[in-house]
Coordinates of C-alpha atoms in Angstrom, one line a residue:
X1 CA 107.2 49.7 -51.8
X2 CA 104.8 52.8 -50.2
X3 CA 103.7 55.1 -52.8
X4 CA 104.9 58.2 -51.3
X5 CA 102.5 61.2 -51.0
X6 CA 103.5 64.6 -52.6
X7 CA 100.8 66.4 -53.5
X8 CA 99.8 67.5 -49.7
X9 CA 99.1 71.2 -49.3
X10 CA 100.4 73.5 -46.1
X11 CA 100.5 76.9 -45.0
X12 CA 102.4 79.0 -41.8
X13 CA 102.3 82.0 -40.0
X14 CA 104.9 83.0 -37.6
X15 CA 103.6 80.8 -34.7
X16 CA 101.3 77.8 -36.4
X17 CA 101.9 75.6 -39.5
X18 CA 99.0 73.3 -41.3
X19 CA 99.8 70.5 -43.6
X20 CA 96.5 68.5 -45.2
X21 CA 97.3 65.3 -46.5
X22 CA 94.8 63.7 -49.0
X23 CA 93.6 60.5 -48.1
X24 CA 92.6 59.4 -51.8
X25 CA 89.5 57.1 -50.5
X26 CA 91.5 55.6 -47.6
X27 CA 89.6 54.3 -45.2
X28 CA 89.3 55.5 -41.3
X29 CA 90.3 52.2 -39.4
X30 CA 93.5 51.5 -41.6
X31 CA 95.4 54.9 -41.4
X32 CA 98.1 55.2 -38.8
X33 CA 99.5 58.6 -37.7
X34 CA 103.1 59.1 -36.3
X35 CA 103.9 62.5 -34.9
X36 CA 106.7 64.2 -32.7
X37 CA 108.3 67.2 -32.8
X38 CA 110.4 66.8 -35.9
X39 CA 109.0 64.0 -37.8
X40 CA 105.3 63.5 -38.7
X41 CA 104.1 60.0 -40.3
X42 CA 100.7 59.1 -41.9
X43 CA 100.2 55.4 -43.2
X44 CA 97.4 54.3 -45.3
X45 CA 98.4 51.4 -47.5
X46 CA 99.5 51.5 -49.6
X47 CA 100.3 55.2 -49.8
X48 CA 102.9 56.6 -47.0
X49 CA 103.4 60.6 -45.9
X50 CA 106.5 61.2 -44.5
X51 CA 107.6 64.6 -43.6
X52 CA 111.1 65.9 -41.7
X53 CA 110.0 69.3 -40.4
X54 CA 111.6 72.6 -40.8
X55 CA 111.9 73.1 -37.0
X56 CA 110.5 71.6 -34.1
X57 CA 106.7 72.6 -32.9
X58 CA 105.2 71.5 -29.9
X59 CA 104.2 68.4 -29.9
X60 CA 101.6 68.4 -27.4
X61 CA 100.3 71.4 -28.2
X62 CA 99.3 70.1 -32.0
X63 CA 96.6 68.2 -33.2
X64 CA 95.5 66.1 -36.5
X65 CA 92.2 66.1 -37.5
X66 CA 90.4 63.0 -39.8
X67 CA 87.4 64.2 -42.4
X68 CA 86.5 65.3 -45.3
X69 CA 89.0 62.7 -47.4
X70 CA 92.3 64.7 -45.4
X71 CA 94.2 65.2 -42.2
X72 CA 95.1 68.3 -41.3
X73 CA 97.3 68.6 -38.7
X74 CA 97.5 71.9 -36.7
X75 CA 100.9 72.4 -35.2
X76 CA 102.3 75.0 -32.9
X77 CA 106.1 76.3 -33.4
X78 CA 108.6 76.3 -30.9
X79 CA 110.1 80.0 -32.2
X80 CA 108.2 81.9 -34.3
X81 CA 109.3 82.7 -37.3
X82 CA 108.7 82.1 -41.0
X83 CA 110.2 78.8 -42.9
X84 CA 111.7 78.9 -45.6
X85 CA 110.1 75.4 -46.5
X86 CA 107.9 72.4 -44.7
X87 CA 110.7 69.9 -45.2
X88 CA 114.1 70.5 -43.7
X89 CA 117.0 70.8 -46.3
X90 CA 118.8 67.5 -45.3
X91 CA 115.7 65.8 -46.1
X92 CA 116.9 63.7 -49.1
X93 CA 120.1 62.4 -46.9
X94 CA 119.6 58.7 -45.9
X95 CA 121.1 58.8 -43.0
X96 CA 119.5 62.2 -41.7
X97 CA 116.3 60.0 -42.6
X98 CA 116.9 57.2 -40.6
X99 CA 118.4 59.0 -37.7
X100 CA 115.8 61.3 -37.2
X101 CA 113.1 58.2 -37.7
X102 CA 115.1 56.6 -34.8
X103 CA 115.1 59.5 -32.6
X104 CA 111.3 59.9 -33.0
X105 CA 110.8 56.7 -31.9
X106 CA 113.2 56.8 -28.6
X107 CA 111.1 60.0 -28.1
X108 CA 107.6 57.9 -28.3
X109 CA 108.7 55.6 -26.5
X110 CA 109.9 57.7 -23.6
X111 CA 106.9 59.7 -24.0
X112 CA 104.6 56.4 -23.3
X113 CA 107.3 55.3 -20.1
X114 CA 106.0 58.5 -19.0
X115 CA 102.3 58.7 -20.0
X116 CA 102.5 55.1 -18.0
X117 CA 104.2 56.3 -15.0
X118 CA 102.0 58.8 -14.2
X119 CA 99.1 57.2 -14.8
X120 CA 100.6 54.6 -12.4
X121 CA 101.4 57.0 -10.0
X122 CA 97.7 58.4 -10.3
X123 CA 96.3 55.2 -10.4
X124 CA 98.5 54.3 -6.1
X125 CA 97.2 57.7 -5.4
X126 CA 94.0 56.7 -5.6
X127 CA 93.7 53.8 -4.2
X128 CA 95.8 54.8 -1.3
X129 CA 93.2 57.3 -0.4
X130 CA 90.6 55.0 -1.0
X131 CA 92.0 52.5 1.9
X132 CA 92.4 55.7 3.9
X133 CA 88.7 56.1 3.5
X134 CA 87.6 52.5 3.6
X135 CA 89.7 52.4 7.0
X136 CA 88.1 56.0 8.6
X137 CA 84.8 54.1 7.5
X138 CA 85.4 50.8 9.4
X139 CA 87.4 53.3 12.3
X140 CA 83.6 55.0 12.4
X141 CA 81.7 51.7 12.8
X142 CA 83.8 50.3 15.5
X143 CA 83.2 54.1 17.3
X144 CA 79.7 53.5 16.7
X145 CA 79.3 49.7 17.8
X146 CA 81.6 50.4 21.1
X147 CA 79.5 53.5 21.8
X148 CA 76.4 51.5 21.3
X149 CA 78.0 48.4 23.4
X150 CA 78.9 50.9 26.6
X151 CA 75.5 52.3 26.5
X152 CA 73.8 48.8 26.7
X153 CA 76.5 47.8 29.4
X154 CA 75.4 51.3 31.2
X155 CA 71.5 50.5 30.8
X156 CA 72.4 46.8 32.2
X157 CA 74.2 47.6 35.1
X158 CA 71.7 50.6 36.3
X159 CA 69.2 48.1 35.8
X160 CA 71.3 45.5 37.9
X161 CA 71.5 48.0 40.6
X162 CA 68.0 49.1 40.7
X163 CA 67.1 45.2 41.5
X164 CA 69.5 45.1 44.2
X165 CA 68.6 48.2 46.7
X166 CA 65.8 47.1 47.7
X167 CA 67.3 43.1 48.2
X168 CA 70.6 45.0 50.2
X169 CA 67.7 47.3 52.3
X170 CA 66.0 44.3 53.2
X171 CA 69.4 42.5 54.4
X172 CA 71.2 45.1 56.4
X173 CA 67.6 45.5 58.7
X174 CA 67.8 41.8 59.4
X175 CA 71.7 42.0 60.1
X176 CA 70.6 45.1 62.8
X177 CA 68.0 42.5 64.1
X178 CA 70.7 40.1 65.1
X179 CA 72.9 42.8 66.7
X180 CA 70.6 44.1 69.0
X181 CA 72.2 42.8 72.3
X182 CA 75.5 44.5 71.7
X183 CA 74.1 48.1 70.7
X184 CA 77.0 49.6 72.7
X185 CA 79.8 47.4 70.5
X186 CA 77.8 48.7 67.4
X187 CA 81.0 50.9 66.3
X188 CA 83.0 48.1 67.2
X189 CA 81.7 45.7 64.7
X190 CA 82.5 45.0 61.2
X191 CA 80.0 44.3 59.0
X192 CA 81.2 42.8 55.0
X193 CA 78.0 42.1 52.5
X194 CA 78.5 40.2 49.5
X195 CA 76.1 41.1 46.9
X196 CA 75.3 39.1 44.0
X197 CA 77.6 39.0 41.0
X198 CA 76.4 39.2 37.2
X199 CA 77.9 37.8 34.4
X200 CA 77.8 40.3 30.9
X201 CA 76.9 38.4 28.0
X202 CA 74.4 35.7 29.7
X203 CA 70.6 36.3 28.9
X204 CA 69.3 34.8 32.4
X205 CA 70.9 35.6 35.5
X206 CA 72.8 33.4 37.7
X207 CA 71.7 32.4 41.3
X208 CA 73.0 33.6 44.1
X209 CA 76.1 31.5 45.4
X210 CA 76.6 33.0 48.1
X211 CA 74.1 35.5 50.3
X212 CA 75.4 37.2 53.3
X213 CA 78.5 36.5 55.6
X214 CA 78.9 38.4 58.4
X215 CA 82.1 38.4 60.4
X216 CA 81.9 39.8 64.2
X217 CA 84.9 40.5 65.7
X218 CA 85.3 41.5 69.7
X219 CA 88.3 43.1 70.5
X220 CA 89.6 42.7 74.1
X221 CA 89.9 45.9 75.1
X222 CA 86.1 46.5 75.0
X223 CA 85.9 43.6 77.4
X224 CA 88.9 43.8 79.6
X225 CA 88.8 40.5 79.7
X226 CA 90.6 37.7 78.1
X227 CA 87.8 36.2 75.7
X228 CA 89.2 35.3 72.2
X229 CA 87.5 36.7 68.9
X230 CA 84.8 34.4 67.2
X231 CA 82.6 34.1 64.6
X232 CA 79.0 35.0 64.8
X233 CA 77.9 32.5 62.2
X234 CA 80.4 30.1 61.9
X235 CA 81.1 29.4 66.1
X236 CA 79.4 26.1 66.9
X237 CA 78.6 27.7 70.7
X238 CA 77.3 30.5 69.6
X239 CA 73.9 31.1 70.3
X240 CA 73.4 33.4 67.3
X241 CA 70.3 32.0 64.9
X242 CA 71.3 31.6 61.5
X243 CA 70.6 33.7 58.7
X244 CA 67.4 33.3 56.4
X245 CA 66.4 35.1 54.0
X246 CA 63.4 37.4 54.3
X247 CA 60.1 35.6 52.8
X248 CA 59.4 37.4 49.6
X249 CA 62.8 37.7 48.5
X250 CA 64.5 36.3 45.3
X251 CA 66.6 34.7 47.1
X252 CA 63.8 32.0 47.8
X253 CA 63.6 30.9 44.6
X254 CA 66.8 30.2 43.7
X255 CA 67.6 26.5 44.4
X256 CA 71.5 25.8 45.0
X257 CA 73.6 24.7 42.1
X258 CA 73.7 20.7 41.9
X259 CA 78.3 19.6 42.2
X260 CA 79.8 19.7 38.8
X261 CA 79.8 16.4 36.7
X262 CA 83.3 14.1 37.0
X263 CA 85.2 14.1 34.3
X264 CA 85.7 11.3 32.0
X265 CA 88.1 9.9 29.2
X266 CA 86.8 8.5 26.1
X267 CA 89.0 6.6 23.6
X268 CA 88.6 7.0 19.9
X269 CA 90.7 5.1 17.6
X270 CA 91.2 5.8 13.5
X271 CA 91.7 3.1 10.7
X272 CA 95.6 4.3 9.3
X273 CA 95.5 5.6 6.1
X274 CA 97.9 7.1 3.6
X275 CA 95.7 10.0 2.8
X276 CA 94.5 12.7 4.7
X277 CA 90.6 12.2 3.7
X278 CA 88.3 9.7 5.3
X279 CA 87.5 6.4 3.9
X280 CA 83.9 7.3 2.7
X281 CA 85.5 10.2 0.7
X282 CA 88.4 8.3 -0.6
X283 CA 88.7 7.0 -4.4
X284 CA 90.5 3.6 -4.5
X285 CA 91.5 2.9 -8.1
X286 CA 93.2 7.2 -8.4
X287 CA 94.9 6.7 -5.0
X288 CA 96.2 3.9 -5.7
X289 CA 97.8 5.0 -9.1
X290 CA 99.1 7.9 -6.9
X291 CA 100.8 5.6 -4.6
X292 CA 102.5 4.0 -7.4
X293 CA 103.6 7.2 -9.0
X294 CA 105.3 8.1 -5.9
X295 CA 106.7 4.9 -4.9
X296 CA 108.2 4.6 -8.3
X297 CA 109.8 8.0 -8.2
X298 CA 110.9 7.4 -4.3
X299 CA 112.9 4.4 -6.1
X300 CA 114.1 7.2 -8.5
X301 CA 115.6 9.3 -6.4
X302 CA 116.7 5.9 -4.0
X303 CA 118.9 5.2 -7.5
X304 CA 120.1 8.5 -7.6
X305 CA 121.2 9.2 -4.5
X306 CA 123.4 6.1 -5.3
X307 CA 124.6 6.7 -8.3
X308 CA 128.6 8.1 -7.7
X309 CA 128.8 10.5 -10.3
X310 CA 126.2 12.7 -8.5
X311 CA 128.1 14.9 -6.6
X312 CA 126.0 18.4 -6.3
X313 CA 122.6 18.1 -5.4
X314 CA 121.7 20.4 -8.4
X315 CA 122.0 17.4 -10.6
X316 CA 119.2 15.3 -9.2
X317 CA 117.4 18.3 -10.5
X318 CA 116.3 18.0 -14.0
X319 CA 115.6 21.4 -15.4
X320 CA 119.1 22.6 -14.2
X321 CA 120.2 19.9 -16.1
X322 CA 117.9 20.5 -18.8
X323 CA 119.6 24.2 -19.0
X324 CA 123.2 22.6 -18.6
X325 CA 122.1 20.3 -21.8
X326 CA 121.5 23.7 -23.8
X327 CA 125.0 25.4 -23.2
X328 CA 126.6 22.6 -24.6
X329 CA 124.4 22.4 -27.4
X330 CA 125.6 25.9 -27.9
X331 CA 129.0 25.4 -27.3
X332 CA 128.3 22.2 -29.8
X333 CA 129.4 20.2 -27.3
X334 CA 127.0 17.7 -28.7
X335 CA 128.7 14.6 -26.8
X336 CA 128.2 16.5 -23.1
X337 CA 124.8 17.8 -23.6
X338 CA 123.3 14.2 -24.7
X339 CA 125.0 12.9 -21.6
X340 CA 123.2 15.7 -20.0
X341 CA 119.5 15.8 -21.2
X342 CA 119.7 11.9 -20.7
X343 CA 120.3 12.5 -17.0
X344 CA 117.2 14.7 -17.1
X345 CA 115.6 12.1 -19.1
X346 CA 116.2 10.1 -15.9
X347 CA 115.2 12.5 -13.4
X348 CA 111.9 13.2 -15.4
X349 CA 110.9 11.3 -18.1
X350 CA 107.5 13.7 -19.0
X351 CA 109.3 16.7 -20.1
X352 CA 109.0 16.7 -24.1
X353 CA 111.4 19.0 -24.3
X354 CA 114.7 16.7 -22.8
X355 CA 113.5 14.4 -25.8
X356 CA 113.5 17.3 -28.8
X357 CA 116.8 18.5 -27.5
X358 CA 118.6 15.0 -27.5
X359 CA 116.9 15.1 -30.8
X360 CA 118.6 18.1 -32.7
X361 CA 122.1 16.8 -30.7
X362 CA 121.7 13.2 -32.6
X363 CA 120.8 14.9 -35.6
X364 CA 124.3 16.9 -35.4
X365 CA 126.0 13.8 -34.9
X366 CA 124.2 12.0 -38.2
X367 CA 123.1 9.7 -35.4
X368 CA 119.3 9.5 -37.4
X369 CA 117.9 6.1 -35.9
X370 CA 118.0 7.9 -32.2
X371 CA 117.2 10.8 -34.0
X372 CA 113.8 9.3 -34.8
X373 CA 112.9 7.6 -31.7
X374 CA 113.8 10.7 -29.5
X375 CA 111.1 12.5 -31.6
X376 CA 108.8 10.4 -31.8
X377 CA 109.0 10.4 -28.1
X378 CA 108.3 14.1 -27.8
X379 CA 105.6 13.9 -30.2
X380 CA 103.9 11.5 -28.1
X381 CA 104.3 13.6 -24.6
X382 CA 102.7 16.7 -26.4
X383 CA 99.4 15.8 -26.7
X384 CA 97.2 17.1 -26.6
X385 CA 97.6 19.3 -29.5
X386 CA 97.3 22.5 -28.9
X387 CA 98.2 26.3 -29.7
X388 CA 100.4 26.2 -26.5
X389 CA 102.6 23.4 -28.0
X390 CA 102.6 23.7 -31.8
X391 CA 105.8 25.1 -31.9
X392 CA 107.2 22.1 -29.7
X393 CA 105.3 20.0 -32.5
X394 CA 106.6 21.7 -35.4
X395 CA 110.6 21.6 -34.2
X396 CA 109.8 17.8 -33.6
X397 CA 107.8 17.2 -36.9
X398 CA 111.0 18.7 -39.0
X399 CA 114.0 16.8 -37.2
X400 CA 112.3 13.6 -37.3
X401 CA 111.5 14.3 -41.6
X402 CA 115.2 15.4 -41.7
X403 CA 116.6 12.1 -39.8
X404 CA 114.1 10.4 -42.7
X405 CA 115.2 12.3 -45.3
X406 CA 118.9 10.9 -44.4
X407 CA 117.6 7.6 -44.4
X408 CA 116.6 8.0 -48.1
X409 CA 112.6 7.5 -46.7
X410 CA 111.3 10.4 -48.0
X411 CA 107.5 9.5 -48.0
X412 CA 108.0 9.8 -44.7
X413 CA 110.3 12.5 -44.6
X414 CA 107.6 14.8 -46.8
X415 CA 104.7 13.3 -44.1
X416 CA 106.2 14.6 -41.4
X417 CA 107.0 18.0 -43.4
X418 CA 103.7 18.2 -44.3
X419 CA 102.5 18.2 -40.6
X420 CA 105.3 21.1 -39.6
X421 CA 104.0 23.0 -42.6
X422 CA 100.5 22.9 -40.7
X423 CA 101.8 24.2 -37.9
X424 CA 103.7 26.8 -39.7
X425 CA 102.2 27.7 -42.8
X426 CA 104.2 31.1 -43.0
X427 CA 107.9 29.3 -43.1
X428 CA 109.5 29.4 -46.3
X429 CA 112.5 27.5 -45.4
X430 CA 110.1 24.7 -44.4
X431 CA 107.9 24.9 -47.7
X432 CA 111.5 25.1 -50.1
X433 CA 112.4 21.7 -48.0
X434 CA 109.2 20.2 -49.1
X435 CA 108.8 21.1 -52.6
X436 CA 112.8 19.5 -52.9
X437 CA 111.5 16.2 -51.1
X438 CA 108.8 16.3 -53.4
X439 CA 110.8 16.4 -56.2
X440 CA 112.8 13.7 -55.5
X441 CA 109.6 11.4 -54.9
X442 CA 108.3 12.5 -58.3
X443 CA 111.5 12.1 -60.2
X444 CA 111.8 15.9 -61.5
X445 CA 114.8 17.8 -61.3
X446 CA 115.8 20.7 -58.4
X447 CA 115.5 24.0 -59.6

């Protein structure tokens, strides 16, 4: 029992109230202050304040300060006003106690749901405007790369065009040159160039495919005769020279493009395999355990699938059964949920837990010998020992003494009692169980 604090000192005014609670040599990091707006708690073991205010005061507003050997807590009130007294006049009534001790914690607690919402609420704000910014950051990079990308396309192709005017100069005066005996069918004609194409991207320009094509056409009402239209270049009668390029121009030092390479076929073939991984990267003596695992379960489910009793597919599956096993332990339907964490048991035979639970059914049923052996099977699927699976260990350590214990082998019995107590030091159940076995073994009589 708390020894309760009385001799705390406090004063009022019409709007404030302070309380300063000794500490009698408590120390800092063991005392434990409680406070709402009606109840205030101060813990220090193994002496305990407890005070049921007069009135309400603003919680938030208030404040509790640690020195000096006290804490003196500064509230506000809600109405001002003088009290009569710190404590409120039902505040030897039990049940005014503990209602008001409940109702101050509902009032934490809601307080803390809403401390945490808001703080969550803070917490999306921010970092939904810190993807807003992140994303006007990258929106400001691509600006900057495309604007840098169109000027270097601009600079390219004004560069481009500067190399061509005096190439395109050079071959309209030799296309005049080879028009000069039809200077009166000059507006008549129709001259297409086809200047050189560039590729974006390519370091290194690409030769010139094709240079100049120029199509003459003669209509026949210039004539007034019946002469058909022709090609200048391409007419095998026509006494029109063909085109070369002027000496100095780049067009002389481009050689034309060799014809593109056949296509072939090549054949590649793979050893089969049962893995993905080559056979370089493969380890034989795993893989083939793997494959043995696997066949054996295919077989597992091959059984299953025959077996007539399954009728729903959610009893091939062994943790529904598992959790089918555990209402009829409940129901102690002991018979039905054997049956049904043996099914499991089939399904999955590496789930300690199927094991334990057949266990405690047996032990119901004073059936100790299975009792034992389920177990001692669970014991030896729960390795290693760890934190994660000492209470697994413990529930398995105490069934099996107790099926020993039935069997009159106690040495056994306290061994395995022994082992649970390890596990659970703190149980005194287990440790009254274990002094009684003990007993027995010595020959002395149960108190």
């Amino acid at each position: 029992m708390p020894l309760l604090v009385k001799d705390y000192l406090w004063e009022e005014t019409d709007l404030s109230v302070i309380i300063t609670v000794p500490l009698k040599g408590a120390q800092f990091n063991k005392l434990d202050i409680f406070s709402t707006e009606e109840y205030i708690k101060v813990s220090y073991p193994p002496y305990l304040f407890e005070c049921f205010l007069f009135a309400p005061v603003e919680d938030v507003k208030g404040k509790a300060t640690v020195g000096n050997g006290a804490v003196v807590f500064s509230l506000i009130k809600k109405e001002a006003g003088i009290w009569s007294s710190l404590q409120a006049p039902q505040a030897e009534d039990k049940e005014f106690k503990k209602r008001k001790r409940d109702e101050a914690i509902q009032m934490a607690h809601e307080r803390a749901l809403e401390i945490a919402r808001i703080k969550e609420n803070e917490k999306r704000e921010q970092e939904r405007y810190a993807l807003k910014q992140q994303m006007k950051i990258e929106e400001d990079e691509r600006n900057r790369v495309e604007a840098v990308k169109e000027q270097e396309r601009k600079k390219a192709a004004k560069a481009i065009e500067k190399l061509n005017k005096p190439y395109q100069k050079s071959v309209k005066a030799s296309l005049k040159g080879l028009d000069s005996d039809d200077d009166e069918n000059d507006n008549d004609n129709d001259y297409k160039i086809i200047s050189m194409e560039e590729t974006e991207g390519r370091e290194t320009k690409e030769s010139i495919k094709d240079n100049t094509i120029l199509n003459k056409n003669i209509s026949k009402s210039s004539r007034n005769s019946n002469l058909s239209s022709h090609s200048i270049l391409t007419s095998p009668t026509s006494t029109t020279k063909k085109y070369q390029p002027p000496k100095g121009s780049k067009e002389e030092l481009f050689e034309p493009l060799p014809a593109p390479r056949e296509a072939g076929c090549i054949q590649v073939s793979f050893t089969p395999r049962s893995f993905k991984t080559a056979a370089r990267e493969s380890k034989a003596p795993e893989e083939e355990e793997w494959l043995k695992k696997v066949a054996e379960a295919s077989r597992n489910k091959k059984s299953l699938k025959d077996n007539p009793d399954a009728v729903d597919m959610e009893e091939m599956n062994p943790l529904w059964l598992k959790e089918k096993g555990i209402g009829f332990y409940k129901a102690e339907n002991y018979v039905a949920a054997i049956n049904a964490f043996t099914a499991a048991i089939v399904l999955d035979g590496n789930i300690p837990s199927l094991y334990s639970n057949r266990a405690a059914c047996h032990l119901h049923m004073k059936q100790y010998r299975e009792c034992i052996q389920d177990c001692t099977c669970a014991l030896d699927l729960l390795t290693p020992p760890v934190q994660a699976n000492a209470s697994s260990r413990c529930k398995a350590y105490i069934r099996r003494g107790t099926a020993f214990f039935h069997f009159n082998e106690y040495a056994e019995a306290l061994r395995d009692y022994e082992e649970g107590l390890k596990l659970d030091p703190k149980n005194e159940s287990l440790t009254a169980d274990a002094k009684r076995i003990c007993s027995i073994i010595q020959g002395t009589p149960i108190k």
